[in-house]
CSV table of N, CA and C in Angstrom, one decimal:
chain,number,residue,atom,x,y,z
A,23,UNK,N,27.7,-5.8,-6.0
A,23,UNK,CA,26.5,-5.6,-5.2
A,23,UNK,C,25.5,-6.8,-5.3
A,24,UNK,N,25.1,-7.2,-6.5
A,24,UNK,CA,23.9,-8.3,-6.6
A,24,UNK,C,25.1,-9.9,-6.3
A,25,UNK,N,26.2,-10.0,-6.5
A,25,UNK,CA,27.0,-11.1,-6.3
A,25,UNK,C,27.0,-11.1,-4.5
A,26,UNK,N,26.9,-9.8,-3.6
A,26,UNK,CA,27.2,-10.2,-2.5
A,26,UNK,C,25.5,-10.0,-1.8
A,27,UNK,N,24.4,-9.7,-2.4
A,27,UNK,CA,23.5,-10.0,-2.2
A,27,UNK,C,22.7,-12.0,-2.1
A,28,UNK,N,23.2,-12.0,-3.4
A,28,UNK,CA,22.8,-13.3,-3.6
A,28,UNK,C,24.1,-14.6,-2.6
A,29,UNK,N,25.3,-14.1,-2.2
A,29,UNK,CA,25.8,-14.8,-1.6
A,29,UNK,C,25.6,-14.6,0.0
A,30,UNK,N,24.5,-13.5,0.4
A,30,UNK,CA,24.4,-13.4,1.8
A,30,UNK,C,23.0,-14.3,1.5
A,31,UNK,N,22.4,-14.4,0.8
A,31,UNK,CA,21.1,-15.5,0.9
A,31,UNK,C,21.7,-16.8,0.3
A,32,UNK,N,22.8,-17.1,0.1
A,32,UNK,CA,23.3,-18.8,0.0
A,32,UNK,C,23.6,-19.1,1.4
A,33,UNK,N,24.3,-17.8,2.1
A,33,UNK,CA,24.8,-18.5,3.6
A,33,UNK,C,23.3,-18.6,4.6
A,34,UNK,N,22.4,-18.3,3.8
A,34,UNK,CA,21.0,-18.1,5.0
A,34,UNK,C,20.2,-19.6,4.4
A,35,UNK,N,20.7,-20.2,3.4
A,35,UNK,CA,20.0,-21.1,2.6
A,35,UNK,C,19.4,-21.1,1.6
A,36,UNK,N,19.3,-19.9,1.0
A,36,UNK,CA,18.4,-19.8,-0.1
A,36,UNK,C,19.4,-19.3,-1.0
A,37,UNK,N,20.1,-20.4,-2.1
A,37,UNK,CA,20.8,-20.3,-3.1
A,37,UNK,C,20.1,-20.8,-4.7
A,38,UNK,N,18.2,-20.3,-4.7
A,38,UNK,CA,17.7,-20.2,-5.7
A,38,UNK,C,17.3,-18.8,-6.6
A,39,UNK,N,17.4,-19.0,-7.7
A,39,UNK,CA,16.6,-17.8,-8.7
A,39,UNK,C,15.6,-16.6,-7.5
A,40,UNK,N,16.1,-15.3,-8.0
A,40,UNK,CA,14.7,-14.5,-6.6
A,40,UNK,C,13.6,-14.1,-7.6
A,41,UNK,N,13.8,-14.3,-8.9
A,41,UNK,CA,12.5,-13.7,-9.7
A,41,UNK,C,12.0,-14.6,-9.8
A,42,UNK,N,11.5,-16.0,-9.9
A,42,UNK,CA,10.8,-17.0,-10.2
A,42,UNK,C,9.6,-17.1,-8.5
A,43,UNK,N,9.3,-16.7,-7.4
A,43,UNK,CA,9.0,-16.8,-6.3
A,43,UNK,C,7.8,-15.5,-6.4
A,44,UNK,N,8.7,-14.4,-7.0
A,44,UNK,CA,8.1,-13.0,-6.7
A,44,UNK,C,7.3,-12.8,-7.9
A,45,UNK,N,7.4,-13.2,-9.6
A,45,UNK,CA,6.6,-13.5,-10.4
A,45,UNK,C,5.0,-13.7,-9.8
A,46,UNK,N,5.1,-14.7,-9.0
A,46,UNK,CA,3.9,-15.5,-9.1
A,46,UNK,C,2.8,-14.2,-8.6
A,47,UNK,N,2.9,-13.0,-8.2
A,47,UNK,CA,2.9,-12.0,-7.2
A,47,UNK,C,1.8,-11.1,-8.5
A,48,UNK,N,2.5,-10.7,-9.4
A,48,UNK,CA,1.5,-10.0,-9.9
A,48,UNK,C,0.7,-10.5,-11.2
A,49,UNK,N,1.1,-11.7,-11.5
A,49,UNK,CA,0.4,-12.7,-12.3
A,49,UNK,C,-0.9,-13.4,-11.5
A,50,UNK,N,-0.4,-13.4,-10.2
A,50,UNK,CA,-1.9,-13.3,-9.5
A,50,UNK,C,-2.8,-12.6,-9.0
A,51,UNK,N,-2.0,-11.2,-9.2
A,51,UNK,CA,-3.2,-9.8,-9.1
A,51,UNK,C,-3.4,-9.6,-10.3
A,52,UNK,N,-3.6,-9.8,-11.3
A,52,UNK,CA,-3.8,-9.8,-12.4
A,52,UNK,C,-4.9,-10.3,-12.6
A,53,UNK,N,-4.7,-11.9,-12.2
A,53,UNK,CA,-5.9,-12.8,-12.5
A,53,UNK,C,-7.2,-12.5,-11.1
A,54,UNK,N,-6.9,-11.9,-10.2
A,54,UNK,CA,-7.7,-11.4,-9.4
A,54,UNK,C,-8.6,-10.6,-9.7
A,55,UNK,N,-7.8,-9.6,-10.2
A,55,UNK,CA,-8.4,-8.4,-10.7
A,55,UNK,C,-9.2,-8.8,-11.8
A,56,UNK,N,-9.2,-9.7,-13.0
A,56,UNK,CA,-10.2,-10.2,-13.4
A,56,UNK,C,-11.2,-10.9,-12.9
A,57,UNK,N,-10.8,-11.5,-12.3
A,57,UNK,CA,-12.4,-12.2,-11.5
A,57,UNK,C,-13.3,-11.4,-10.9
A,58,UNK,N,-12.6,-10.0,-10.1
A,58,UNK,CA,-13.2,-9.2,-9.4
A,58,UNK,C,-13.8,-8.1,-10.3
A,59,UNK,N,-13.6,-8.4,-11.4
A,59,UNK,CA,-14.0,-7.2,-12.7
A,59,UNK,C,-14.9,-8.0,-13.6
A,60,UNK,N,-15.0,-9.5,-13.4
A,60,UNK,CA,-16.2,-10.3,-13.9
A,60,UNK,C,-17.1,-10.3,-12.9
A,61,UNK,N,-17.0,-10.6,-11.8
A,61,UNK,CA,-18.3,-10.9,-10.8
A,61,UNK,C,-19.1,-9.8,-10.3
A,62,UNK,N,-18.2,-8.4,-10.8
A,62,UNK,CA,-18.5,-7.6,-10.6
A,62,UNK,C,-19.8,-7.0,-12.0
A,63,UNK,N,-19.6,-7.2,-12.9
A,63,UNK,CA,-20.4,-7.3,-14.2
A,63,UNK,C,-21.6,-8.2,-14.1
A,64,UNK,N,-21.3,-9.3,-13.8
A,64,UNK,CA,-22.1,-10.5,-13.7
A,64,UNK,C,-23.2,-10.4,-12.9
A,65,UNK,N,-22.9,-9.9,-11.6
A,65,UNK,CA,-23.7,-9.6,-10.3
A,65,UNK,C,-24.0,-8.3,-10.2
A,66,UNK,N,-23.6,-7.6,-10.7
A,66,UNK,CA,-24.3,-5.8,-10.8
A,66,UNK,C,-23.5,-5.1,-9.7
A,67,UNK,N,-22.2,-5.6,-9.0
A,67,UNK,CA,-21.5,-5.2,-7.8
A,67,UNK,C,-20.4,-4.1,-8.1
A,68,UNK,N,-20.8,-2.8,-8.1
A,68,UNK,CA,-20.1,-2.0,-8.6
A,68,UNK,C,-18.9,-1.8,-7.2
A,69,UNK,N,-18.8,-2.0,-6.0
A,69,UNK,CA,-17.8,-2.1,-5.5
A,69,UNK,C,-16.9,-2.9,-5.8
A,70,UNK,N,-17.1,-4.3,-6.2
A,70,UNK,CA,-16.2,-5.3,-6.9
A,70,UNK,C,-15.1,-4.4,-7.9
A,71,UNK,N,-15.7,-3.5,-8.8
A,71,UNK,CA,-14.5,-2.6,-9.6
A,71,UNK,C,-13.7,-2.0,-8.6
A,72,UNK,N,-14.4,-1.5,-7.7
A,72,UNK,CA,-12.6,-0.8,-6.9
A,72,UNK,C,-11.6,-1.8,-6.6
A,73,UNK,N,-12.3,-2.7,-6.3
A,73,UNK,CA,-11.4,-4.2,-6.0
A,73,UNK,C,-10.5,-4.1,-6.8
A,74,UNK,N,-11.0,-4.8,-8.3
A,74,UNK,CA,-10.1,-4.7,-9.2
A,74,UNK,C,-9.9,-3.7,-9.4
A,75,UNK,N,-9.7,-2.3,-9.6
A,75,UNK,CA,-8.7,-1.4,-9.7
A,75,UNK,C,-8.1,-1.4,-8.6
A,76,UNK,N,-7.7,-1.7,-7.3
A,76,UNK,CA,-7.0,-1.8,-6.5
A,76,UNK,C,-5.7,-2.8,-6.8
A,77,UNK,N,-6.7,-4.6,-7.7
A,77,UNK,CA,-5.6,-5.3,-7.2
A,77,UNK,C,-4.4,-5.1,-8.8
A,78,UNK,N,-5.5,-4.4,-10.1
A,78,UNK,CA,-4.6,-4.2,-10.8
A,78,UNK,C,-3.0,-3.0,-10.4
A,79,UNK,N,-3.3,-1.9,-9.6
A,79,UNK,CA,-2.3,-0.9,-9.4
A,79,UNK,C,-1.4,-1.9,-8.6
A,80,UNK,N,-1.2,-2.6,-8.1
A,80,UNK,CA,-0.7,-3.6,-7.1
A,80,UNK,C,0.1,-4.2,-7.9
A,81,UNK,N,-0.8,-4.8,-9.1
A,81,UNK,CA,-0.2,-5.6,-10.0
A,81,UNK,C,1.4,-4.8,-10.8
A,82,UNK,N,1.0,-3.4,-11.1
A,82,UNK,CA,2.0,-2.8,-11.3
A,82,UNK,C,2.6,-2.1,-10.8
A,83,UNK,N,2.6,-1.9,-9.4
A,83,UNK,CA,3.6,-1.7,-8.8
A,83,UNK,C,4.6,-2.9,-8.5
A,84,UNK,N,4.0,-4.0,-8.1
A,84,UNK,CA,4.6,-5.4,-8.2
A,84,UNK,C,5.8,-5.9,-9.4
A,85,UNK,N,5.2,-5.7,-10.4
A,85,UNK,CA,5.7,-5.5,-11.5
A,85,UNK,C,7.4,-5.0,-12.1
A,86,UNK,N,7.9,-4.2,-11.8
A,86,UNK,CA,8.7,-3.4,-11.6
A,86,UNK,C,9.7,-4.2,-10.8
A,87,UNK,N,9.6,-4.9,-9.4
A,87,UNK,CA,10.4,-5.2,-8.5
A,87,UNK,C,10.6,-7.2,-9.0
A,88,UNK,N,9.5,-7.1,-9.7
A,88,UNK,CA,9.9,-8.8,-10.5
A,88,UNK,C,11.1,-8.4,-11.7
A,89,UNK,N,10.7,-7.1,-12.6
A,89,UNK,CA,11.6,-7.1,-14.1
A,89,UNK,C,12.8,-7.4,-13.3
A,90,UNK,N,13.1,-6.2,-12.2
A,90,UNK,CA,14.4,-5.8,-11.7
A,90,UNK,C,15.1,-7.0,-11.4
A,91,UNK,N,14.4,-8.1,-10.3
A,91,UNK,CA,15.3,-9.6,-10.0
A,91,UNK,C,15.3,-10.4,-11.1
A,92,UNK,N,14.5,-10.2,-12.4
A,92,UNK,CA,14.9,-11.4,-13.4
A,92,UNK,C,15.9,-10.7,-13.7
A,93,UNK,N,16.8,-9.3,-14.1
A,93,UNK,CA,17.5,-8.8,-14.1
A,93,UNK,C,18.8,-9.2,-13.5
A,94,UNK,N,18.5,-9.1,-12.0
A,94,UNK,CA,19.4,-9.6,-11.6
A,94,UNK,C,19.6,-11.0,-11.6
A,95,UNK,N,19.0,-11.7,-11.4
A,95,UNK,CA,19.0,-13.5,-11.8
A,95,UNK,C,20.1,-14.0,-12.9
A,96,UNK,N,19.8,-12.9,-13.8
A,96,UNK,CA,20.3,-13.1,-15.3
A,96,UNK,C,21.9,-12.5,-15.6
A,97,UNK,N,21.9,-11.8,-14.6
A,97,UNK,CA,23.6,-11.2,-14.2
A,97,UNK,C,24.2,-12.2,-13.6
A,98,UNK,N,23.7,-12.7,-12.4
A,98,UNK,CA,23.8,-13.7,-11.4
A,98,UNK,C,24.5,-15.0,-12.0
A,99,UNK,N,23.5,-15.7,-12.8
A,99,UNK,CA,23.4,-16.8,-13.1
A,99,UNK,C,23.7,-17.0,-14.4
A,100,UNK,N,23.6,-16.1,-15.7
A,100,UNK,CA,24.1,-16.2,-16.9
A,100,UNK,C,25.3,-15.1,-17.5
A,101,UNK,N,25.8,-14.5,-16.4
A,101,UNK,CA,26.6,-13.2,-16.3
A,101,UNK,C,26.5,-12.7,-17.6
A,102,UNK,N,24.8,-12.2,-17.9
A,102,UNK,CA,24.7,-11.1,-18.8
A,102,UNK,C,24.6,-11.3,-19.9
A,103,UNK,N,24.9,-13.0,-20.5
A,103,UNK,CA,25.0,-13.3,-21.9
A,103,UNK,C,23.4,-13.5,-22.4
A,104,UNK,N,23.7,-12.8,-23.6
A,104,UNK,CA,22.3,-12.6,-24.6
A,104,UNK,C,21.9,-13.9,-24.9
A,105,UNK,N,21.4,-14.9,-24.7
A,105,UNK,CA,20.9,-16.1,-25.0
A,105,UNK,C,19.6,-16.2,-25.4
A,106,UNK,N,19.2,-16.5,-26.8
A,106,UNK,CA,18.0,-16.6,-27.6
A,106,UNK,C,16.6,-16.4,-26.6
A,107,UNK,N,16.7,-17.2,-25.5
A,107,UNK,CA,15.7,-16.8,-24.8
A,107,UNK,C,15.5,-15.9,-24.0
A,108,UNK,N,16.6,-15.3,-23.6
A,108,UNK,CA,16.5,-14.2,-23.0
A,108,UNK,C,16.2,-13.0,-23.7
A,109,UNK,N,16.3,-13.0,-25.1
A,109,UNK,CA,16.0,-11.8,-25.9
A,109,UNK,C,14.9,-11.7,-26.1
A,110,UNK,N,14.0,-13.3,-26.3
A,110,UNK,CA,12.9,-13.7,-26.6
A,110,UNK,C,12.0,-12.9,-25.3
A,111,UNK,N,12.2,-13.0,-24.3
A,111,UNK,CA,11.8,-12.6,-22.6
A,111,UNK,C,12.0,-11.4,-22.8
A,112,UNK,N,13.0,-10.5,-23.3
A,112,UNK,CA,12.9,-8.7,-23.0
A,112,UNK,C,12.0,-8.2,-24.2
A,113,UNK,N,12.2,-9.2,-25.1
A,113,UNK,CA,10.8,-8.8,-26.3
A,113,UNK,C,9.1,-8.6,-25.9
């Protein structure tokens, strides 16, 4: 299943890692949701907090669908071998 996944996205062009792209996704609602949880403090804007509670639930829903493709990546690409870093990463 993920071998004939990742080989229908080589024949479309895209024969790179899919967790490295989708990462960036909740590492940036994250850092959103801080800023919107600072300016919100800063300036007295208590709507700013729903912001950030919005963009954090995002962040972990997001979350979930990144572990899953480094998951797969790592099937993919290192067929599954425990490699120091990789233990280092599920740690």
């Amino acid at each position: 299943m993920i071998d004939g996944l990742y080989a229908l996205l080589a024949r479309l062009g895209f024969d790179e890692p899919l967790h490295s792209p989708i990462t960036h996704m909740p590492i940036g609602l994250v850092v959103g949701a801080l800023i919107f949880f600072l300016v919100a403090i800063l300036f007295k804007r208590k709507n700013l907090i729903l912001s950030a509670r919005h963009a954090s639930i995002l962040a972990l829903v997001f979350a979930f669908p990144t572990i899953l493709l480094g998951v797969f990546d790592w099937m993919h690409f290192y067929h599954g071998v425990l490699m120091p870093a990789i233990k280092i990463k599920m740690g």
